[in-house]
Short mmCIF file of C-alpha atoms in Angstrom, two decimals:
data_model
loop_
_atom_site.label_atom_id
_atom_site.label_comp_id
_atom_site.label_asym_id
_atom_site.label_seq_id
_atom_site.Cartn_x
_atom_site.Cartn_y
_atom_site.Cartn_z
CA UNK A 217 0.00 0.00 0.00
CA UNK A 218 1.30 3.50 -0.74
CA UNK A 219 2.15 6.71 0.95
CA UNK A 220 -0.99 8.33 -0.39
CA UNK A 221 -3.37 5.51 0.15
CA UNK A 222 -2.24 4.53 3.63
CA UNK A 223 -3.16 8.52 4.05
CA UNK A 224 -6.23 8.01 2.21
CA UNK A 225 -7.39 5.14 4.85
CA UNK A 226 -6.17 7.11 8.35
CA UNK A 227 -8.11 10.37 7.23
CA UNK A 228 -11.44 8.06 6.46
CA UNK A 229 -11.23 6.86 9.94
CA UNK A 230 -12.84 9.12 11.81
CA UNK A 231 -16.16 9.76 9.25
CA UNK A 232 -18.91 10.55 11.18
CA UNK A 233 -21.65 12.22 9.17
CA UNK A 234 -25.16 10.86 7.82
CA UNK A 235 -23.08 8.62 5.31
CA UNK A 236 -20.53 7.15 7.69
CA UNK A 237 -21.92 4.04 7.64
CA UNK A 238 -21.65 3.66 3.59
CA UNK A 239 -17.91 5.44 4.04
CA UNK A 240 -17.19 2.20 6.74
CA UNK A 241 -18.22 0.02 4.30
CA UNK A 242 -16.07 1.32 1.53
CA UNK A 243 -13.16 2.13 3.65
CA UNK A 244 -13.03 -1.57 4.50
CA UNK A 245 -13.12 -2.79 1.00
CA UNK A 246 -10.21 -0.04 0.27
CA UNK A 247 -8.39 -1.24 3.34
CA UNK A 248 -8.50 -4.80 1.25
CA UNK A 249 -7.21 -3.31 -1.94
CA UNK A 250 -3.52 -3.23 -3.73
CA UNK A 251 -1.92 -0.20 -4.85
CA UNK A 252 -1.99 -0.95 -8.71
CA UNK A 253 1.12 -1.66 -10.68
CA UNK A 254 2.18 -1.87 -14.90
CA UNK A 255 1.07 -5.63 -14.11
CA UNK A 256 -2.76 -4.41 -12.89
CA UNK A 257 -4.51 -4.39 -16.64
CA UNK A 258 -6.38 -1.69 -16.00
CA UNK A 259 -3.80 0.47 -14.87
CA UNK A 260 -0.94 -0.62 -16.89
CA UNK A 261 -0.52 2.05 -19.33
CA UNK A 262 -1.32 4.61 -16.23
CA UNK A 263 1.92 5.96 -14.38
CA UNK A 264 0.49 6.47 -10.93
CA UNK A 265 3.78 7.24 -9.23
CA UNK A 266 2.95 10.22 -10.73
CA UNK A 267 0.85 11.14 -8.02
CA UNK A 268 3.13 9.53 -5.44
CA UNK A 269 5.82 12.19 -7.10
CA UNK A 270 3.00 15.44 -6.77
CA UNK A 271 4.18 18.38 -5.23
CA UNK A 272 0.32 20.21 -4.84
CA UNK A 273 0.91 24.21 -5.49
CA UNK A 274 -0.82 26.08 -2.37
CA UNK A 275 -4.73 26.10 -3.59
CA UNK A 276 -6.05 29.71 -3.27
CA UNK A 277 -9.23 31.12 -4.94
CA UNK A 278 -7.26 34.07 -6.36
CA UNK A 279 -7.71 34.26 -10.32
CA UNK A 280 -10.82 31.99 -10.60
CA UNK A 281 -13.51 33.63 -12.32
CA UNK A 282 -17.08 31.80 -13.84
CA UNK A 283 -17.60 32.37 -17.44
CA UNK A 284 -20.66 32.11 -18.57
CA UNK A 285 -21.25 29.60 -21.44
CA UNK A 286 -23.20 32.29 -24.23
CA UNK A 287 -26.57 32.29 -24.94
CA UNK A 288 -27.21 30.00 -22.49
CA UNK A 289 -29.08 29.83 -19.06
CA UNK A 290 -27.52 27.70 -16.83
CA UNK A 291 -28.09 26.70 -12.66
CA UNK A 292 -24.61 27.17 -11.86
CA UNK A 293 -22.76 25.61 -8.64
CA UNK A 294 -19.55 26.50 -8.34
CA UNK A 295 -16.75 24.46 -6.76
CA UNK A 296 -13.20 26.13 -5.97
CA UNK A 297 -10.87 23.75 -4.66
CA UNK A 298 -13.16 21.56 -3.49
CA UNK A 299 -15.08 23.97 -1.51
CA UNK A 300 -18.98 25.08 -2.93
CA UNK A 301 -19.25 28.52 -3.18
CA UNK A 302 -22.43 28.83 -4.45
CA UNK A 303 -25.66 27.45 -5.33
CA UNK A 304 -28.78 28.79 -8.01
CA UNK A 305 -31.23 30.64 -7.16
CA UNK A 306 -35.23 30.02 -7.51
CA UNK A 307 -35.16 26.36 -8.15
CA UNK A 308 -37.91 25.32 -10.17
CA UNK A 309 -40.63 23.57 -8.44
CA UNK A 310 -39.80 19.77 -8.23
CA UNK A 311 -36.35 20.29 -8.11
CA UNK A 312 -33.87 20.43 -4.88
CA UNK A 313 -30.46 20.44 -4.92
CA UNK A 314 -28.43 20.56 -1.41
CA UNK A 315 -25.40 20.31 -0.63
CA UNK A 316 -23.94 17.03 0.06
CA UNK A 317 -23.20 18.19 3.86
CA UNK A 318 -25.95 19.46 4.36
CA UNK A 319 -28.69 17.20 3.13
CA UNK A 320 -32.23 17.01 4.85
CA UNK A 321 -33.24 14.42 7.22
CA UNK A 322 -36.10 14.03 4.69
CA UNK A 323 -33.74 13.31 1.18
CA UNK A 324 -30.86 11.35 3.74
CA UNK A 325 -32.49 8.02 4.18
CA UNK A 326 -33.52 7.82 0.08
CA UNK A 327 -29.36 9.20 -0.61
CA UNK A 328 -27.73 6.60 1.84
CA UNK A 329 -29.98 4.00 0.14
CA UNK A 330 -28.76 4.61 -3.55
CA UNK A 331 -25.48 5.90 -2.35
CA UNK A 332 -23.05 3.86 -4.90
CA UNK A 333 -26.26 1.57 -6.95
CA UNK A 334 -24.69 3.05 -10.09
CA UNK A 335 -20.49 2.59 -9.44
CA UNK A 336 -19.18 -0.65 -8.71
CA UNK A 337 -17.03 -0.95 -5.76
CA UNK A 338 -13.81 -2.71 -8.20
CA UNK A 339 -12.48 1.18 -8.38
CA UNK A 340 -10.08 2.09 -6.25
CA UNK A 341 -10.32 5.86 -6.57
CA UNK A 342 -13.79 5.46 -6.85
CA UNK A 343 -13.84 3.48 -3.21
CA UNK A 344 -11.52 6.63 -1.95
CA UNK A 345 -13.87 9.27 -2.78
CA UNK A 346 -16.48 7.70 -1.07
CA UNK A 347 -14.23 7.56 2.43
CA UNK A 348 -13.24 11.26 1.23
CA UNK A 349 -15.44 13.49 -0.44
CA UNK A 350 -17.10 16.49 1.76
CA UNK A 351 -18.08 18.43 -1.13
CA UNK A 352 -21.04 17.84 -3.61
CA UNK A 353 -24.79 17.91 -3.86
CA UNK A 354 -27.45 15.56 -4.22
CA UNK A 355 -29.91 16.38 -7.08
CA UNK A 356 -33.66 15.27 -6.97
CA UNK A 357 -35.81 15.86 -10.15
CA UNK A 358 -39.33 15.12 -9.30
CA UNK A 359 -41.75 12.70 -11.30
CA UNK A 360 -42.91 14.37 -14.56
CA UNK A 361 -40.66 17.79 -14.15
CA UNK A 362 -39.33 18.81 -17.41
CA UNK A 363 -36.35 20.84 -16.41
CA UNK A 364 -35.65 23.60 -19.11
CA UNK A 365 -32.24 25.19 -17.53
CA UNK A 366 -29.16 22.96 -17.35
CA UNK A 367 -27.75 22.71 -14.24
CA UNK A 368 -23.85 23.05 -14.35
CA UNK A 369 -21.24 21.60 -11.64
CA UNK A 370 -18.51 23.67 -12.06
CA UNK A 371 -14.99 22.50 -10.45
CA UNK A 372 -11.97 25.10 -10.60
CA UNK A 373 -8.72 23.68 -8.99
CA UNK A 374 -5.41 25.85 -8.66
CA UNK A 375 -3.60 23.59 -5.70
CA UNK A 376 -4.30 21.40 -3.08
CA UNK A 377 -6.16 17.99 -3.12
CA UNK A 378 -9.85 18.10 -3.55
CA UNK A 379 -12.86 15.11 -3.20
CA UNK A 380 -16.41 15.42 -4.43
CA UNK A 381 -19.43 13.31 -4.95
CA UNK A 382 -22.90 13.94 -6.60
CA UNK A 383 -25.97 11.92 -6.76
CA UNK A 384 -28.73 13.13 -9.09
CA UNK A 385 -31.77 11.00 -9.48
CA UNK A 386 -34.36 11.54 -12.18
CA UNK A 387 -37.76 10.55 -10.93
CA UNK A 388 -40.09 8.74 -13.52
CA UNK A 389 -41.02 10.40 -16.68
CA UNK A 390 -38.53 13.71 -16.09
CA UNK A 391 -35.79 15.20 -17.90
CA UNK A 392 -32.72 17.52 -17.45
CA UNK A 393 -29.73 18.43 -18.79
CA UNK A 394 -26.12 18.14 -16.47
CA UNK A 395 -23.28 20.14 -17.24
CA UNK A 396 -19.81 18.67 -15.46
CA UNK A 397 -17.12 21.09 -15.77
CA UNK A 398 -13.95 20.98 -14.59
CA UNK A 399 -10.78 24.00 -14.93
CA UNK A 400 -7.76 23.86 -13.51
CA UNK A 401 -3.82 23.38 -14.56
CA UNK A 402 -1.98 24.13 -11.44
CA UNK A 403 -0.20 20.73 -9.60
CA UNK A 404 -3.09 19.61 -7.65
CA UNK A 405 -4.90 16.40 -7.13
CA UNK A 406 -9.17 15.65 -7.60
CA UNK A 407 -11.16 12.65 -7.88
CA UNK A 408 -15.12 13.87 -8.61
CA UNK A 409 -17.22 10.96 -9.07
CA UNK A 410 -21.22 11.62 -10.10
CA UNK A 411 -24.12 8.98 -10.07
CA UNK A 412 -27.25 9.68 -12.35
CA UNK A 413 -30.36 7.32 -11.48
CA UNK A 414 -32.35 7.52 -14.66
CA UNK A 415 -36.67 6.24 -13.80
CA UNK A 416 -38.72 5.04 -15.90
CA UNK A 417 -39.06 7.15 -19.12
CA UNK A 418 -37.14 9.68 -18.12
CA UNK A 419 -34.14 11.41 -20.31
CA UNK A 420 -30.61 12.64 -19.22
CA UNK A 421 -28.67 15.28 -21.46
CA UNK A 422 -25.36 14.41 -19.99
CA UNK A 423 -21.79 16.41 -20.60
CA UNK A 424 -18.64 15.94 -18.74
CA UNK A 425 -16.07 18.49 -19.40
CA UNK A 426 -12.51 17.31 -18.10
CA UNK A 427 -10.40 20.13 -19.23
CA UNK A 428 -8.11 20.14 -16.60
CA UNK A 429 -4.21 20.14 -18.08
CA UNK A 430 -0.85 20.76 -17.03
CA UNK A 431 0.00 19.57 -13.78
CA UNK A 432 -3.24 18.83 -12.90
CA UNK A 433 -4.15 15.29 -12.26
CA UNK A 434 -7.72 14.23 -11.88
CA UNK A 435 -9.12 10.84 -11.68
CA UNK A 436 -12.78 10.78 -11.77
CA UNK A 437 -16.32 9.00 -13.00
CA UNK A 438 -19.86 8.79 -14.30
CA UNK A 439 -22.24 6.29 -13.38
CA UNK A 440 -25.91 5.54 -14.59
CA UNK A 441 -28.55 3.73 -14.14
CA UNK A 442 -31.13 3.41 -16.43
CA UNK A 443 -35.09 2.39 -15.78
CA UNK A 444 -37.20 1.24 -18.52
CA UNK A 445 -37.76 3.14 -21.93
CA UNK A 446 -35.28 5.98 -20.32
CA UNK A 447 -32.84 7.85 -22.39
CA UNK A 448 -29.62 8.87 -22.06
CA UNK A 449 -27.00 11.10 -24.53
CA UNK A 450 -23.85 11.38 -22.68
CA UNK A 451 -20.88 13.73 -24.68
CA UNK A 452 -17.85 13.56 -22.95
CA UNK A 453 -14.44 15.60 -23.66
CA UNK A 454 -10.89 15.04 -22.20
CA UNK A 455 -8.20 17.19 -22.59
CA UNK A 456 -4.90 15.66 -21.07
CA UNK A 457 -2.55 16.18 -18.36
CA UNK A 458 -0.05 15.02 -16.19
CA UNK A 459 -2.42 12.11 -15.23
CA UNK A 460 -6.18 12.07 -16.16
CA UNK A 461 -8.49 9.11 -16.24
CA UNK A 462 -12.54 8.78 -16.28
CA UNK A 463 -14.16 5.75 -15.77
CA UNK A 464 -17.76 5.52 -17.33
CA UNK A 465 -20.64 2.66 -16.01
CA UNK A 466 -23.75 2.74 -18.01
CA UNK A 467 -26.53 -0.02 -16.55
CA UNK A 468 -29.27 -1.15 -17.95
CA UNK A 469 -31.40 -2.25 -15.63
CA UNK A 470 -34.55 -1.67 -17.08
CA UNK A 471 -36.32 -2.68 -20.62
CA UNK A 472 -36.24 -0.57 -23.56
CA UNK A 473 -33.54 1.49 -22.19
CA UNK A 474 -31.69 3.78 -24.98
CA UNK A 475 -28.01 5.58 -24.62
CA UNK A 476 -25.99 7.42 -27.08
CA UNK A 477 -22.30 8.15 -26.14
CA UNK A 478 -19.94 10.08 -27.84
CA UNK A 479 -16.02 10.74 -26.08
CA UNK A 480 -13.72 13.12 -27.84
CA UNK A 481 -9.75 13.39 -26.26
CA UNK A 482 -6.98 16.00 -27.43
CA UNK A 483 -3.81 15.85 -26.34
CA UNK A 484 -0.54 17.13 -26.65
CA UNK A 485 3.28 17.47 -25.09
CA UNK A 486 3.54 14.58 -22.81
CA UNK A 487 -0.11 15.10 -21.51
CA UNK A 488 -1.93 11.48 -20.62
CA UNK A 489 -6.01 10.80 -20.98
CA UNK A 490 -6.87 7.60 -19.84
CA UNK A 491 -10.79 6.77 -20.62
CA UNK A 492 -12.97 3.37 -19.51
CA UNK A 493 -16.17 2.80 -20.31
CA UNK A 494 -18.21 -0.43 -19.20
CA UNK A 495 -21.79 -1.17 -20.06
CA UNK A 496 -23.91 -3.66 -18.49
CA UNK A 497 -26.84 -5.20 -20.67
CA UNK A 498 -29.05 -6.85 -18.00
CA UNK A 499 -32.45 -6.38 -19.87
CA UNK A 500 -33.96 -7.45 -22.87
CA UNK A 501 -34.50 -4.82 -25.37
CA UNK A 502 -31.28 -2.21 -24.52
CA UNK A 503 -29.85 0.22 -26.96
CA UNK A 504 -25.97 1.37 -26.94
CA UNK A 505 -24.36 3.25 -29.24
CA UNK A 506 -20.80 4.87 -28.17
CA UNK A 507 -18.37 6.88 -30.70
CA UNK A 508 -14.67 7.90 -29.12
CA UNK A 509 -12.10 9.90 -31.15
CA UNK A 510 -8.95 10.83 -30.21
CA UNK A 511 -6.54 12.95 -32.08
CA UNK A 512 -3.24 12.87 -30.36
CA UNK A 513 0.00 14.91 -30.71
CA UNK A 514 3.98 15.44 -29.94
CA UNK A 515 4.22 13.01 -27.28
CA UNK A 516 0.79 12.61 -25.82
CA UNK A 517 -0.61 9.16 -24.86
CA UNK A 518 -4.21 8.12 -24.98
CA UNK A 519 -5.85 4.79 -23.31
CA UNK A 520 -9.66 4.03 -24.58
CA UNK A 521 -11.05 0.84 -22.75
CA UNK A 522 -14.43 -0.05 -23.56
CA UNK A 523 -16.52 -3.13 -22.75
CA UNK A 524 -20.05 -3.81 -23.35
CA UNK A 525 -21.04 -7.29 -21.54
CA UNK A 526 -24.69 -8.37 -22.67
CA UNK A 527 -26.25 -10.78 -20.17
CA UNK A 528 -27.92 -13.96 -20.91
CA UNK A 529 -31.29 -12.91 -20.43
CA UNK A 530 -30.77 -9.44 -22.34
CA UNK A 531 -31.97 -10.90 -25.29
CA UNK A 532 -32.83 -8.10 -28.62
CA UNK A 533 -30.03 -5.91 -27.63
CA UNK A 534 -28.39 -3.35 -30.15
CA UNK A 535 -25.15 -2.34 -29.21
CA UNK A 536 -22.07 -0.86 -31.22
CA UNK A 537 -19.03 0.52 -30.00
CA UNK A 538 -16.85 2.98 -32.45
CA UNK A 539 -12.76 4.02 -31.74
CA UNK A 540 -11.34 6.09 -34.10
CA UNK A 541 -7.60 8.14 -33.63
CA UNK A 542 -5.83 10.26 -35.28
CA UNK A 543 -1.94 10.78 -34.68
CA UNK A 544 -0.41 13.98 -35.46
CA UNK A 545 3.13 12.93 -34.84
CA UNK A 546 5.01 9.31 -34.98
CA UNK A 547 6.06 9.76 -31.19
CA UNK A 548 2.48 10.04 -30.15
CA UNK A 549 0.42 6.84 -28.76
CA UNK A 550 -2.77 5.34 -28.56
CA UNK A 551 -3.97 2.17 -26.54
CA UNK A 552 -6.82 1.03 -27.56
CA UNK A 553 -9.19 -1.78 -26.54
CA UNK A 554 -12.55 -2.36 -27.30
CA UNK A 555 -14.92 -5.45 -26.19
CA UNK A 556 -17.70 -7.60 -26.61
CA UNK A 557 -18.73 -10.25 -23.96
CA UNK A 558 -22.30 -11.79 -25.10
CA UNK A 559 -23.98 -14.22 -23.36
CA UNK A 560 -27.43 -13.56 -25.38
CA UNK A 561 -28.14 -15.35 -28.69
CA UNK A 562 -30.47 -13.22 -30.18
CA UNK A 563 -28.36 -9.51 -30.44
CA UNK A 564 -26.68 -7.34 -32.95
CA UNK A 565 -23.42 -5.99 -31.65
CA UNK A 566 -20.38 -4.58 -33.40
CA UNK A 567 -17.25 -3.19 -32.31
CA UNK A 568 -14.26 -1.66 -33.72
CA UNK A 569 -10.82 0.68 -33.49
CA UNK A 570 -8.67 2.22 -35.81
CA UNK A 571 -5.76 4.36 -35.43
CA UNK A 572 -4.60 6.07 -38.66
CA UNK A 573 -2.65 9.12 -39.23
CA UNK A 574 -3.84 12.14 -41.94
CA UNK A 575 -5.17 11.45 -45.31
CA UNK A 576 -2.71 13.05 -47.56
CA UNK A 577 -5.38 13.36 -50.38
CA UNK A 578 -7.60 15.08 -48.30
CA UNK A 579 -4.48 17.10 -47.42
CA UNK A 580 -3.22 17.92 -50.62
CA UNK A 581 -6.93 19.03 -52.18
CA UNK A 582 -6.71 21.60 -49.45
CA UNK A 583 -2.97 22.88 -50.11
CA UNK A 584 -3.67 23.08 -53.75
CA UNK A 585 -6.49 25.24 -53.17
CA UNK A 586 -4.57 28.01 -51.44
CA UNK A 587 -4.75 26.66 -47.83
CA UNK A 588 -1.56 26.38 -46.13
CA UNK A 589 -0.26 22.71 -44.62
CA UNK A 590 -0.87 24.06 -41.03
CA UNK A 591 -4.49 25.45 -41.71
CA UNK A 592 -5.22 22.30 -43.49
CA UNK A 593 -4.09 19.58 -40.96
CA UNK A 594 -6.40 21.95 -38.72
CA UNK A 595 -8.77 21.96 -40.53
CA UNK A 596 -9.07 18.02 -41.32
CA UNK A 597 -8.48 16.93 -37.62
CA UNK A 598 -11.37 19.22 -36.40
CA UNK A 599 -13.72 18.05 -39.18
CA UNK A 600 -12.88 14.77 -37.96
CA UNK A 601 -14.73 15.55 -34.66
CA UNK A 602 -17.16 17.91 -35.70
CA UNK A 603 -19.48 15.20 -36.64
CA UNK A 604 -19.65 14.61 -33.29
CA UNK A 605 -19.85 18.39 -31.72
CA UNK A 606 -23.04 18.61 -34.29
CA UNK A 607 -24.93 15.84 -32.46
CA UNK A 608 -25.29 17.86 -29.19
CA UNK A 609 -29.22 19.64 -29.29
CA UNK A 610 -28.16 22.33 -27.59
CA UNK A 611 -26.71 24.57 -29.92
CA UNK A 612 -25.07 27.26 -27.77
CA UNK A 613 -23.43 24.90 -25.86
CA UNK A 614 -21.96 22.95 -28.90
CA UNK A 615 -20.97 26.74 -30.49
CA UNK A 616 -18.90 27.29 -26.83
CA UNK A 617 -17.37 23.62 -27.22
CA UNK A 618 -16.48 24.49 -30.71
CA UNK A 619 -14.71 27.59 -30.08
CA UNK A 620 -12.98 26.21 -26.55
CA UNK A 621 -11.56 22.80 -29.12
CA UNK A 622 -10.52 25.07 -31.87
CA UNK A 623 -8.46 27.07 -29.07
CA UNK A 624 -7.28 23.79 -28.50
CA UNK A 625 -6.58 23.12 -31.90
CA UNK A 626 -4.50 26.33 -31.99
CA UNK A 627 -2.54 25.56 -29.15
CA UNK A 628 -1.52 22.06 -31.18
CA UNK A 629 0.02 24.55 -34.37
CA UNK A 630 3.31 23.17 -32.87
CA UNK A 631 2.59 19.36 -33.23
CA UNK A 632 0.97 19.57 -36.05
CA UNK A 633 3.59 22.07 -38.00
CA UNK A 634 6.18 19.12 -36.78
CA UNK A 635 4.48 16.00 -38.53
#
């Protein structure tokens, strides 16, 4: 066991709050656990002595500022170092949102209940932030509420080491839109981990925004649960850093159950982004579709590890699962793996990866019409995920992505100049 975790398991000692009985529970299993090593497959393209090696810079809220995304109306709550600042105003009726030390007497026996349905207990981070995390806020959308403003969990980290959880349940027939942002490029250390319990016809409009870099490592997840004939689109973006990883559980544990997810990852210098995904077909009649692309520069290394297991009674499933890199530069590196594991006769599943580097055609069409090599490589690795940008309904939100990827872009001139 190291430094850190040994920490990790003395600080969770002394929990007493209204979940210390679920943070006993996990601090055992974490007591059980390994640090893991190059040997651990999950972890083995995943340096984690680099957070044995941090050196946190002093966290202060000096510099942090909340931009608004444009043209769009969002319940912001706003998270600086771990700490929540502030919450929205004039909820709409049906919907509460507290924070997660502070919840009710009334919401506290329903939270401890589904506290951790939706993550699995086999990660280790995840099992750390439950011991851990102080800040956060449990969401309830009541049955039949149609939320029209997106509510937005905004993280900003500049230093220190920071834990937070958030449960959000979706009661029967509902819908809302959740907005997980996270800033920051500082040394410091976060895990944020966020369960969603879809009901029964209900719809999620899930983003998670990890767009911390530099020093920053983050380590982190999203977790669903799906009732029958709910709905879930889930767009996720990774930029890389030091260390960054994401795990991603999608359940179906109800009939009829329908989720499109699409991941996008840029990275650069000798930034990391290490994404899993798992989905769990456990009822007849599921839907999963899932799209990653990666473009990947200089020295950068991306992991994609995605696994869709359909049980033996989830019979009529549709499931496909798409990986698709680009490399701008011959030291840069993916590692991909995708998987099947079907126990049902009577599905249609596909799955696939490629990892290619630019089309020269495509490339010289451009040049010959006036565009210079630079522009063009641009220009062809954003079209490349554009497709999926497009897919998002709300359209301010996928104008802001667009312009915060093509700063990205910009900030790549270097890499892709170098190819």
């Amino acid at each position: 066991m190291t430094n850190w975790l040994t920490e990790t398991v003395s600080r969770g000692i002394d929990a007493s709050d209204w979940l210390a009985e679920n943070r006993r529970q996990s601090l055992l299993k974490l007591q059980d656990r390994t640090w893991p090593t190059r040997k651990t497959e999950a972890w083995r393209y995943v340096p984690l002595g680099t957070l044995e090696r941090l050196q946190p810079a002093v966290a202060s809220s000096a510099g942090y500022s909340a931009e608004a995304i444009p043209d769009l109306t969002t319940l912001d709550l706003v998270f600086v170092n771990g700490e929540l600042l502030s919450l929205p105003d004039n909820l709409p009726a049906g919907v509460t949102i507290e924070p997660l030390a502070e919840v009710s007497s009334r919401q506290q026996a329903w939270a401890e209940s589904v506290f951790n349905a939706a993550k699995p207990d086999r990660h280790l981070f995840g099992l750390a932030n439950d011991v851990l995390a102080k800040a956060g806020v449990v969401i309830a959308v009541a049955e039949g509420v149609q939320l029209a403003e997106p509510i937005r969990l905004l993280h900003w980290q500049n230093g220190g080491e920071a834990h937070s959880r958030h449960l959000v349940q979706l009661a029967d027939g509902s819908s809302a839109t959740v907005i997980e942002q996270h800033l920051g490029d500082a040394a410091s250390f976060n895990t944020s981990f966020a369960e969603y319990l879809i009901g029964a016809r209900a719809e999620l409009q899930h983003y998670r925004f990890a767009l911390q870099t530099g020093a920053a490592i983050n380590i982190g997840g999203c977790h669903f649960n799906l009732a029958d004939h709910s709905q879930l689109r889930s767009t996720l973006v990774g930029f890389g850093s030091d260390l960054a990883r994401l795990d991603v559980d999608i359940n179906h544990t109800g009939e009829h159950a329908e989720v499109l997810q699409n991941a996008i990852y840029l990275l650069a210098g000798k930034e990391l982004f290490d994404l899993h995904t798992n989905v769990e077909h456990m009822r007849p009649n599921g839907i999963t579709e899932q799209n990653v692309r990666g473009i990947v520069g200089d020295h950068g290394k991306a992991v994609f590890n995605g696994r869709i297991h359909i049980h033996r009674y989830a019979q009529k499933t549709l499931a496909e699962l798409n990986n698709r890199n680009l490399l701008l530069t011959r030291t840069a590196e993916v590692n991909t793996k995708p998987e099947l594991e079907i126990y049902a006769d009577d599905v249609r599943c596909a799955h696939g990866a490629t990892v290619a580097e630019m089309d020269d055609k495509a490339l010289y069409y451009l040049q010959s019409r006036g565009v210079s090599e630079v522009d063009a490589r641009i220009m062809l690795n954003f079209g490349f995920i554009n497709e999926l940008i497009e897919q998002i309904e709300l359209e301010p939100l996928a104008a802001w992505l667009q312009a915060v990827l093509k700063d990205r872009f910009a900030s790549l001139r270097q890499q892709v100049q170098g190819v």
